[in-house]
Short mmCIF file of C-alpha atoms and ligand atoms in Angstrom, two decimals:
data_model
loop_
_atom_site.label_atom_id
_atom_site.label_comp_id
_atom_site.label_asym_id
_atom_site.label_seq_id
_atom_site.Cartn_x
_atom_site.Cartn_y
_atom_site.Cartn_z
CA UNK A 1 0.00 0.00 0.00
CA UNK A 2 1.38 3.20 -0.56
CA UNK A 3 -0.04 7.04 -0.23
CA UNK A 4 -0.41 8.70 -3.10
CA UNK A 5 -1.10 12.57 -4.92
CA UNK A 6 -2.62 12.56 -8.00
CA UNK A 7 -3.00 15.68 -9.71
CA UNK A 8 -5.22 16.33 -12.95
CA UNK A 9 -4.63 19.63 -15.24
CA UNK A 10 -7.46 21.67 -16.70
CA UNK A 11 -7.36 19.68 -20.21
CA UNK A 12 -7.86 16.13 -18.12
CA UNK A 13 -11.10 17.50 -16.43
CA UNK A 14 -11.75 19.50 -19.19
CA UNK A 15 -15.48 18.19 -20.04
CA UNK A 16 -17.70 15.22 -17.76
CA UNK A 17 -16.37 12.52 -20.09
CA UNK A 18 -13.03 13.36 -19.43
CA UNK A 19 -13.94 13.65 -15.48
CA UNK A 20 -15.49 10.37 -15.65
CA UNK A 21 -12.22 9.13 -17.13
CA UNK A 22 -10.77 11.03 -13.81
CA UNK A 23 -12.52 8.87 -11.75
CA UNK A 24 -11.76 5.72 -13.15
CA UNK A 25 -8.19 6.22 -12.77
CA UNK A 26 -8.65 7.45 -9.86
CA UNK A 27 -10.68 4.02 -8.55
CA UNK A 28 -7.79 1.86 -10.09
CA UNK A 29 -5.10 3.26 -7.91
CA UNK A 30 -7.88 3.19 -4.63
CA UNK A 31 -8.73 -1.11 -5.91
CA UNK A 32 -4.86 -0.86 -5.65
CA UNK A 33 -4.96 -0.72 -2.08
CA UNK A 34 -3.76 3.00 -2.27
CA UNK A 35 -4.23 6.12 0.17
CA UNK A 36 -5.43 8.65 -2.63
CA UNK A 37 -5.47 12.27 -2.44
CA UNK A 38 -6.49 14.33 -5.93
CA UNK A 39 -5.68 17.64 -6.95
CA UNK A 40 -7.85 19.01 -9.85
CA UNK A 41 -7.47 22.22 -11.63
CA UNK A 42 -10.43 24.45 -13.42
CA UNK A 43 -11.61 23.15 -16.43
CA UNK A 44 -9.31 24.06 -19.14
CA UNK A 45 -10.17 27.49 -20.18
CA UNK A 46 -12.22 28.74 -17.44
CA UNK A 47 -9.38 30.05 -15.32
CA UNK A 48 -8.76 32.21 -18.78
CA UNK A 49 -12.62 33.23 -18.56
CA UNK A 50 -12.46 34.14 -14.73
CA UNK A 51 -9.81 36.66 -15.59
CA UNK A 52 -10.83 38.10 -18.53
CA UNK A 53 -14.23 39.02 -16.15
CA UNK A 54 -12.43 40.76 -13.67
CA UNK A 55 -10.06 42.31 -16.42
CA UNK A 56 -13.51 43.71 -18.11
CA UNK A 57 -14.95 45.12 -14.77
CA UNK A 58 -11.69 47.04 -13.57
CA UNK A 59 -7.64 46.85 -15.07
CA UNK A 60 -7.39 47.67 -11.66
CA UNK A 61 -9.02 45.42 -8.97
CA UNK A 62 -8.78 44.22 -5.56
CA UNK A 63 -6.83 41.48 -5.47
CA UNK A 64 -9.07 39.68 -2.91
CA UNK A 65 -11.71 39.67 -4.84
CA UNK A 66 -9.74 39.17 -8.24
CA UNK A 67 -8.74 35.53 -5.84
CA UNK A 68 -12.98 35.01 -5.28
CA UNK A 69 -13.61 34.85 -9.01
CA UNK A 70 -10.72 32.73 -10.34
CA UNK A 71 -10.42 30.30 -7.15
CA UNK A 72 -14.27 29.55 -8.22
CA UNK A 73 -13.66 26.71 -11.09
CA UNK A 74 -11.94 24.64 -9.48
CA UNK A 75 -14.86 24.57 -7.14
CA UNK A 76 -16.97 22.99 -9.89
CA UNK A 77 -14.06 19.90 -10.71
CA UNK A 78 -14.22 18.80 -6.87
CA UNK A 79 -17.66 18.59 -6.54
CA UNK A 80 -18.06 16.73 -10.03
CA UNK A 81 -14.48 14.75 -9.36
CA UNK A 82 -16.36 13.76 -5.94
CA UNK A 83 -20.11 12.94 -7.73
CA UNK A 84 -18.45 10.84 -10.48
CA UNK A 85 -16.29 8.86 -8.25
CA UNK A 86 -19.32 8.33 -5.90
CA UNK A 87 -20.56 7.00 -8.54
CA UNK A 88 -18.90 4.28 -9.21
CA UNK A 89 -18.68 3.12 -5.89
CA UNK A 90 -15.63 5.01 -4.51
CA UNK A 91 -16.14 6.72 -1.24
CA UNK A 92 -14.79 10.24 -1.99
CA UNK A 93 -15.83 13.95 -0.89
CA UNK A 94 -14.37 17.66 -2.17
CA UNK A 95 -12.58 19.53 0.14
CA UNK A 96 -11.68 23.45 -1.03
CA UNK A 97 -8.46 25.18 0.40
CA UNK A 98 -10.16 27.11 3.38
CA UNK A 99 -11.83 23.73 4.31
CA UNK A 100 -8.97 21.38 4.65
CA UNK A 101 -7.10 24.70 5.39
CA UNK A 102 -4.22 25.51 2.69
CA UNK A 103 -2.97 28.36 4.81
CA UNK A 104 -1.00 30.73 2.65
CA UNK A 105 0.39 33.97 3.05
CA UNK A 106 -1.46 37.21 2.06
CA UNK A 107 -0.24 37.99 -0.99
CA UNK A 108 -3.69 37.76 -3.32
CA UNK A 109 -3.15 36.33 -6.87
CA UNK A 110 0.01 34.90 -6.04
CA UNK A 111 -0.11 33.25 -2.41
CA UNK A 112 2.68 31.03 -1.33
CA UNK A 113 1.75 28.15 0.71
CA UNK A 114 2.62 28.19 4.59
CA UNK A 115 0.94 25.01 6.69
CA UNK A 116 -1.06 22.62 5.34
CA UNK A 117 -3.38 20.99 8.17
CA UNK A 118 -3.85 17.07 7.06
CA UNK A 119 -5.15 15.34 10.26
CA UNK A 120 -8.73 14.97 9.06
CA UNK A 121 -7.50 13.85 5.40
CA UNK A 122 -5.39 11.16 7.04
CA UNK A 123 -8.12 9.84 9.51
CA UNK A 124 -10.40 9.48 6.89
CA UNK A 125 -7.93 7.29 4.57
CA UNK A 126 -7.80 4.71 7.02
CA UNK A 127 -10.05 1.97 5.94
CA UNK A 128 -11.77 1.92 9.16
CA UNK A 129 -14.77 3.82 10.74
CA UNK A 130 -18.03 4.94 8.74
CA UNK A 131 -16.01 7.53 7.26
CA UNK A 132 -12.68 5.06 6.56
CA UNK A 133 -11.40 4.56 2.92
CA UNK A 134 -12.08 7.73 1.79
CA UNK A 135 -10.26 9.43 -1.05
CA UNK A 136 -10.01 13.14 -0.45
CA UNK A 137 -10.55 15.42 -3.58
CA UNK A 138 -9.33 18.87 -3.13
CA UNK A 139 -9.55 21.91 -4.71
CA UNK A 140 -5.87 23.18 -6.75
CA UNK A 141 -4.78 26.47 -7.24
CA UNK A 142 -6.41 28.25 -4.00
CA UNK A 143 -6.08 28.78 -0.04
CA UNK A 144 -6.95 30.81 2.71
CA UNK A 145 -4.49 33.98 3.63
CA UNK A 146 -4.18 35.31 7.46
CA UNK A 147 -6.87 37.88 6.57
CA UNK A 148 -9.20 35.13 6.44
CA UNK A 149 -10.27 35.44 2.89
CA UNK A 150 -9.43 33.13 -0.22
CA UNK A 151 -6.08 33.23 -1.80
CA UNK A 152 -5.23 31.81 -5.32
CA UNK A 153 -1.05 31.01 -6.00
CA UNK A 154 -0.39 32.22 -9.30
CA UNK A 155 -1.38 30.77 -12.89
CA UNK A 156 -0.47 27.01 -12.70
CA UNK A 157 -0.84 26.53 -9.44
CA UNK A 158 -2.12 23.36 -8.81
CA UNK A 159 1.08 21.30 -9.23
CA UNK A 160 2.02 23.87 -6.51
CA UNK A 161 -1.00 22.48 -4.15
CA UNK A 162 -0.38 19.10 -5.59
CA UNK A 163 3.20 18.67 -3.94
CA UNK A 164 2.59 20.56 -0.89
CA UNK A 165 -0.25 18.03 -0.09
CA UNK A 166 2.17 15.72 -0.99
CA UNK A 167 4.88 17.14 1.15
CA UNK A 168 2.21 17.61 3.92
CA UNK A 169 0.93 13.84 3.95
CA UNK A 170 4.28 12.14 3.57
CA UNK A 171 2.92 10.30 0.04
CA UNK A 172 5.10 8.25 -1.54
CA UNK A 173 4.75 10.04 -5.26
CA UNK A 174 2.54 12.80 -6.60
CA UNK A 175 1.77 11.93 -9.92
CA UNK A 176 0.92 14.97 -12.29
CA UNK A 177 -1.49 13.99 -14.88
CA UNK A 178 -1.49 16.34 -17.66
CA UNK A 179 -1.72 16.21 -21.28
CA UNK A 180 1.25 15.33 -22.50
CA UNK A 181 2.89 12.38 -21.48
CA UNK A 182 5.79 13.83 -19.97
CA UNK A 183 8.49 16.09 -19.98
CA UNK A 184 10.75 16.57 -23.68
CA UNK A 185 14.06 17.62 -24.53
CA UNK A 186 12.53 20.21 -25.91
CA UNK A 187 8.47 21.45 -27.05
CA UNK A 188 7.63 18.85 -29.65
CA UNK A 189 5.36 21.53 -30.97
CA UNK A 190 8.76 22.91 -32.43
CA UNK A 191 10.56 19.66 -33.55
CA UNK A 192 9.15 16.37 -33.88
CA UNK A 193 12.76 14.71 -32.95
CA UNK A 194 12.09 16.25 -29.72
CA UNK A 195 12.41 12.87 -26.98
CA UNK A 196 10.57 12.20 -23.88
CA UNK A 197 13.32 12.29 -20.84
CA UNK A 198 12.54 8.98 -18.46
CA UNK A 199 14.10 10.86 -15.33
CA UNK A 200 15.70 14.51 -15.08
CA UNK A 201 16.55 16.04 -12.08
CA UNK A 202 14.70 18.42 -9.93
CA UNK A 203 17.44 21.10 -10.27
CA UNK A 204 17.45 20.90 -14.23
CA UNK A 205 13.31 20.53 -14.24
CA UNK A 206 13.59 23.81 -12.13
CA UNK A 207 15.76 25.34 -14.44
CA UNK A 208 13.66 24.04 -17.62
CA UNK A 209 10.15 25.33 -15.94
CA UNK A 210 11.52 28.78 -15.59
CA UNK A 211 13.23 28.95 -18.63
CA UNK A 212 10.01 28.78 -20.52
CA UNK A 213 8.79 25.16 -20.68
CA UNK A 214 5.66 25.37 -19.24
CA UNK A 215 4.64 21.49 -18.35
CA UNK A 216 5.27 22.03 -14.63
CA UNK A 217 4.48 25.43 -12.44
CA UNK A 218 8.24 26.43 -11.30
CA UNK A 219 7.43 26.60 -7.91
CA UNK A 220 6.06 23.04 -7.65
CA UNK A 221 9.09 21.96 -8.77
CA UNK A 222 11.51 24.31 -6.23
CA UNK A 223 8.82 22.69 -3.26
CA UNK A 224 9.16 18.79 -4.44
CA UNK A 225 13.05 19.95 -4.24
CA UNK A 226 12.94 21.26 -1.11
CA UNK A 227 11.04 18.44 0.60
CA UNK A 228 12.17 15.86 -1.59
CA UNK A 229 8.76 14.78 -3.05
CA UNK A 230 8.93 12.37 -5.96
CA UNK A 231 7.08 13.84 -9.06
CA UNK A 232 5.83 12.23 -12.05
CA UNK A 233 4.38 13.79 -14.87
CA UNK A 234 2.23 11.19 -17.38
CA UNK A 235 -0.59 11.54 -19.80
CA UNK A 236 -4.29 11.34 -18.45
CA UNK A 237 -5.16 9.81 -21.76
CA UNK A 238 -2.47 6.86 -22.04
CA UNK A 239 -0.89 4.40 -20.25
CA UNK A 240 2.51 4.19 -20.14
CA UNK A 241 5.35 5.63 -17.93
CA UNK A 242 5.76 9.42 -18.16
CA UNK A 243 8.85 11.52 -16.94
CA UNK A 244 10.13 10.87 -12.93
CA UNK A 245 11.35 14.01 -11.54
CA UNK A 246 13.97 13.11 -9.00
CA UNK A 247 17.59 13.60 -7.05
CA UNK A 248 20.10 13.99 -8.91
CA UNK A 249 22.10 10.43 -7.54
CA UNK A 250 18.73 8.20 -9.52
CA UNK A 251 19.96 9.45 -12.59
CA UNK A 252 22.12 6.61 -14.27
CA UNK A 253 23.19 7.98 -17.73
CA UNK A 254 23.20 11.73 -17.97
CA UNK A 255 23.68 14.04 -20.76
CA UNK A 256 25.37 17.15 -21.01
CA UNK A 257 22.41 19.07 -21.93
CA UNK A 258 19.35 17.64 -21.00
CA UNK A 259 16.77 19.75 -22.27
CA UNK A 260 15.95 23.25 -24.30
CA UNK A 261 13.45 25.84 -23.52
CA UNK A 262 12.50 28.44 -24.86
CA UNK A 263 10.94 31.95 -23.53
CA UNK A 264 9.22 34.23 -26.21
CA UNK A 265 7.14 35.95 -23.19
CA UNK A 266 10.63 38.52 -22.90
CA UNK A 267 11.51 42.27 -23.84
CA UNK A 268 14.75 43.94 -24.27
CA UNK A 269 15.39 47.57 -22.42
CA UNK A 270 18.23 49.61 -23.26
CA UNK A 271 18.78 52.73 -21.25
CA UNK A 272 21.85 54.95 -23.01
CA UNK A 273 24.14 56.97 -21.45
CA UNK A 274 24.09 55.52 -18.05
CA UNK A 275 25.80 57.92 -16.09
CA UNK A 276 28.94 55.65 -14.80
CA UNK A 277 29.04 56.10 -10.90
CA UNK A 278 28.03 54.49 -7.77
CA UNK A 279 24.55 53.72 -6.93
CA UNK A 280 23.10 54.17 -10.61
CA UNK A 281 22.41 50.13 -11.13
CA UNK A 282 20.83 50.27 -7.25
CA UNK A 283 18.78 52.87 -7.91
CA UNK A 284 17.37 51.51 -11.64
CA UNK A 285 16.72 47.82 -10.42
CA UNK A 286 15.56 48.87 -6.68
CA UNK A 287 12.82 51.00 -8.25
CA UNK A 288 11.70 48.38 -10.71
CA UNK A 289 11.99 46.06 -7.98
CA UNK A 290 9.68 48.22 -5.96
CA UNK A 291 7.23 48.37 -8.85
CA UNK A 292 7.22 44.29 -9.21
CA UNK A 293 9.14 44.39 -12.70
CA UNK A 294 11.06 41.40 -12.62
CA UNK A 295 14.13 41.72 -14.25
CA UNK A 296 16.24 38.65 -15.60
CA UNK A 297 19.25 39.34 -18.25
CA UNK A 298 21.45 42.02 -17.12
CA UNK A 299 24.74 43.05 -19.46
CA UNK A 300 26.56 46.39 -19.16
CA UNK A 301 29.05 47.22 -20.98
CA UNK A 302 32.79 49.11 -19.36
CA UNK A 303 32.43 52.55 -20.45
CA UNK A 304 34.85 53.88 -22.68
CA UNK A 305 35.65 57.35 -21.29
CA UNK A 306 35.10 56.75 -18.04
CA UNK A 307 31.58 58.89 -17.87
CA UNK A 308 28.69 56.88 -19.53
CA UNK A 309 27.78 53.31 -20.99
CA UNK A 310 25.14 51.09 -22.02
CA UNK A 311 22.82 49.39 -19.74
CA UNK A 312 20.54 46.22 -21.07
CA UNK A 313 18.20 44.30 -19.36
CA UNK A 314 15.31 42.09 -20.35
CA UNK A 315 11.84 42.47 -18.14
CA UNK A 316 8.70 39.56 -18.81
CA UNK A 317 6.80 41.45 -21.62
CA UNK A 318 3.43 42.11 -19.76
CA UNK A 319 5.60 44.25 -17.63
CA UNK A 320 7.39 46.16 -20.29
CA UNK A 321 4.86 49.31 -19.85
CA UNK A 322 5.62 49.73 -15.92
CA UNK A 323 9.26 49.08 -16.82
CA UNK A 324 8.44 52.32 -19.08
CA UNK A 325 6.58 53.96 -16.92
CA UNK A 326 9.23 53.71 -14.20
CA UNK A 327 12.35 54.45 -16.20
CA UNK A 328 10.86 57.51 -17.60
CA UNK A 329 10.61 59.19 -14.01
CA UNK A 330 14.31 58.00 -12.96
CA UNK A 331 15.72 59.74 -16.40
CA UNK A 332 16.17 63.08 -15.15
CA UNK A 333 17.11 62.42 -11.41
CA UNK A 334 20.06 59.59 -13.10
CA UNK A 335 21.08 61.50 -16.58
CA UNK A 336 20.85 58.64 -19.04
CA UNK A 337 19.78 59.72 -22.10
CA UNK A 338 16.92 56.99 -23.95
CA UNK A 339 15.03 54.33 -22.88
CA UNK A 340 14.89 52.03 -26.13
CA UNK A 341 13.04 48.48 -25.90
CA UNK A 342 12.23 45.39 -28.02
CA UNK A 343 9.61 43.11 -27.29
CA UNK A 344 10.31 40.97 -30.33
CA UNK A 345 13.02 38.98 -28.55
CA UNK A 346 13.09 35.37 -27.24
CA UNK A 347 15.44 33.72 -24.63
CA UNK A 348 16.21 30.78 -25.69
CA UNK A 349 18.41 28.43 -22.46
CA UNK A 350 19.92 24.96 -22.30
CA UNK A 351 20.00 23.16 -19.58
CA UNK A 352 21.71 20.22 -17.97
CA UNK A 353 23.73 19.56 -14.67
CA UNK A 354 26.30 17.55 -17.23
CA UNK A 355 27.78 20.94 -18.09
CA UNK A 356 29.38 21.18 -14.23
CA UNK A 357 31.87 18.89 -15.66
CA UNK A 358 32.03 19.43 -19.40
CA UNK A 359 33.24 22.23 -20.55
CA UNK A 360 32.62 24.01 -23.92
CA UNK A 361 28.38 23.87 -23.56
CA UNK A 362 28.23 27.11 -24.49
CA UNK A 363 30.79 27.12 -27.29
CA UNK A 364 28.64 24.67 -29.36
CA UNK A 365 25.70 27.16 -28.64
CA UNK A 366 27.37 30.03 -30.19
CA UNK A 367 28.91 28.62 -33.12
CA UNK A 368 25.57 26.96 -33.49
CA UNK A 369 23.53 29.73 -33.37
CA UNK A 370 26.48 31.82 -35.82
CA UNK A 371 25.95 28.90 -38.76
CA UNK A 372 22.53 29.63 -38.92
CA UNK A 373 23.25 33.49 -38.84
CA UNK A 374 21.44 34.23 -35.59
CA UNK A 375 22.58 37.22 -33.83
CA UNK A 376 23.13 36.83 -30.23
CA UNK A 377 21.81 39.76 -28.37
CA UNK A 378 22.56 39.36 -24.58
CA UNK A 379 24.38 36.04 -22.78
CA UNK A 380 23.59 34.71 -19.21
CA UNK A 381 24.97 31.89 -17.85
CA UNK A 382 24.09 29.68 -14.15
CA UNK A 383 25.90 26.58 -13.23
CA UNK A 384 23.73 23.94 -15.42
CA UNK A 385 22.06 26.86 -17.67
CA UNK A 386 23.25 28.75 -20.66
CA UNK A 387 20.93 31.27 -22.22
CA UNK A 388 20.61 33.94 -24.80
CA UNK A 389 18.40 36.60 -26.36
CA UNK A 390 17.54 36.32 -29.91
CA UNK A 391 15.48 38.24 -32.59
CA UNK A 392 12.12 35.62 -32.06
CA UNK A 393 11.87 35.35 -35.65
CA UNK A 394 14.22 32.78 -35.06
CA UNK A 395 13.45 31.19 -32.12
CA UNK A 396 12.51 27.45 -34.06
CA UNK A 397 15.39 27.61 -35.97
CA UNK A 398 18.09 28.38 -33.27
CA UNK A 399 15.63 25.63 -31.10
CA UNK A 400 16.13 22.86 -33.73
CA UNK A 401 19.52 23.84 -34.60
CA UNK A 402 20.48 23.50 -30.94
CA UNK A 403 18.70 20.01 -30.35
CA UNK A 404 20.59 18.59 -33.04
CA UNK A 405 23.65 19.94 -31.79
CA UNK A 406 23.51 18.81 -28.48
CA UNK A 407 22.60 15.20 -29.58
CA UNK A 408 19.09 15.19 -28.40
CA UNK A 409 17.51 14.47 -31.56
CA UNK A 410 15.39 10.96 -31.31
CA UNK A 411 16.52 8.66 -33.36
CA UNK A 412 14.98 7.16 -36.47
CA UNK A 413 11.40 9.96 -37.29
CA UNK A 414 11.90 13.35 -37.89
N1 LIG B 1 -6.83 26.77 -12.90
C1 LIG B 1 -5.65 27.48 -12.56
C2 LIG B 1 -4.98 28.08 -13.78
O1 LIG B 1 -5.42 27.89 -14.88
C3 LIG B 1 -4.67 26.63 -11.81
C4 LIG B 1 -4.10 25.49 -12.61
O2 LIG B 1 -4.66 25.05 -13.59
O3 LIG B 1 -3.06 25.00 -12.21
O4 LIG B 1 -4.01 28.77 -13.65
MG1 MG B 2 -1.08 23.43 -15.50
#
């Protein structure tokens, strides 16, 4: 017997066919003699629906409520998850986030989750009592912050809630059903030699989700991490093994570069004639700190007469407005001279914990990207990542290009 997570995406629960299909799966891991917890999400597209509403009532709107209206569809998957697995003879019942609670902090729209309270949950698994054998079906994506009101963590979220539960019950695997069966080298939207990885590790999946590849929430992956949860991610419409998401001492044969993502969602900021002095860089990335611009790629350039250089930066392009906004009131106060920005840019990152101990990852990349003619705009580098900016014109040719290179290409289709 072993306690387990299982988490289904909007697309699995997407219509009551494919909730019925839920349930069955669901019933074959309970006739297994398994503890079962399940995480659903909305119904694919209704999250998107419950936005665009509060979008169309105010751009600018209280949070709290903003966290009402979008926690409210995955309200609708428990209760059906619950009613279709009732009916087929599984003893089951819907718990939402306040219920169980998911305490979370109070930070509305994008909630992090503190203590998870699973006493109940774990009384009622026990086969025992009128109550005993029950699987618990609870509500993704949403908790209850220390104001007492309902708290949602950020688009994705559910594989978030799915490994904290996990984390929180001690379960022996949380297994993210989603539609896809797994994780790739790379999208196979963008080449069909893309492969399906059998294991990767949690630092390179972590790397991978916030690079751009978007089969995982990042933060799921930094929790199962953290508490050392074992993640799978398989299809909800096959059966076969999908991709195990584990420590880095399970993986037996490991590449250099594991996997390619790819990030079109960037924009490029230039601000010229950076005054060069003390305190300038502080006082550009505190304020767009303050204002919630996140900023990833940073290069800037020595100055050549000792007075002024270049400063570029990229910012996530739903942000490049405040990035505006902000730079345009620190231009007089610092003395640059323009604020000139690109949206048309992708980051494109490799990523594999092979590179620690082979050197000349990113060599291949540049010479790779060169052959093609690709311009490389900005570099950044981690321990297991390389990335760069490109024009996004050519972000499936420097992708393909790249898999090839790195020897990721499956063998034999294509
Ligand atoms: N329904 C939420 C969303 O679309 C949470 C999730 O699906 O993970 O973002
Ligand atoms: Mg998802």
């Amino acid at each position: 017997m072993a306690r387990i997570v299982m988490k289904f995406g909007g697309t699995s629960v997407g219509n009551t066919d494919r909730i019925k299909n839920v349930a069955r799966r669901v019933k074959a891991e309970v006739d297994a003699g398994n503890e079962v917890a399940v995480v659903v999400s909305a119904m694919s597209g209704t999250t998107n629906q419950l936005v665009t509403w509060t979008n169309e009532i105010a751009r600018l709107h209280d949070a709290r409520e903003y966290d009402v209206v979008v926690a409210s569809g995955e309200q609708v998957t428990v209760g059906l998850l619950a009613l279709a697995l009732q009916d087929i003879g599984v003893n089951a019942r819907s718990w939402l986030g306040w219920q169980i609670p998911f305490r979370t902090d109070g930070i509305h729209g994008k909630a992090r989750i503190g203590e998870i309270d699973t006493t109940v949950m774990r009384e009622r698994f026990a086969p025992t009592g009128d109550r005993g054998g029950q699987v618990a079906v609870v509500a993704g994506f949403q908790g209850i912050g220390p104001d007492n009101r309902i708290t949602t963590l950020g688009r994705g979220g559910s594989d978030t809630s799915a490994v904290a539960l996990a984390a929180a019950l001690d379960a022996d695997r949380c297994d993210i059903y989603t539609d896809v069966d797994g994780v790739y080298t790379t999208d196979p939207r963008i080449t069909a030699k893309a492969r399906k990885i059998d294991r990767i590790t949690y630092e390179e999946m972590l790397e991978l989700a916030s690079q751009g590849a978007k089969v995982l929430q990042t933060r799921s992956v930094a929790m199962a991490m953290q508490h050392g949860v074992r993640v799978q991610v398989l299809s909800s419409f096959e059966d076969k093994p999908g991709t195990l998401v584990v420590d880095e001492g399970e993986i037996v044969e490991q590449q250099v570069v594991t996997g390619i993502a790819y990030s079109p969602d960037e924009a490029k900021v230039t601000l010229v004639g950076v005054p060069d002095r003390p305190g300038v860089a502080g006082a550009i990335f505190g304020s767009l700190a303050d204002s919630a611009v996140n900023v990833d790629m940073i290069v800037q350039n020595v100055s050549q007469d000792g007075k002024s250089t270049d400063l570029t930066f990229t910012v996530g392009a739903t942000d490049l407005d405040r990035a505006h906004q902000v730079l345009d009131g620190l231009k007089g106060e610092l003395g640059f001279t323009d604020i000139v920005s690109d949206p048309g840019v992708c980051k494109i990152s490799v990523v594999g914990v092979g590179m620690r101990s082979q050197p000349g990852v990113a060599k291949t990349m540049f010479q790779t990207l060169a052959e093609k003619g690709i311009n490389i705009q900005v570099i950044s580098t981690s321990e297991i990542k390389v990335s760069v900016l490109i024009s996004a014109d050519y972000t499936e040719l420097a992708v393909r290009a790249l898999h090839t290179a790195y020897g990721l290409d499956a063998e034999g289709d294509g």
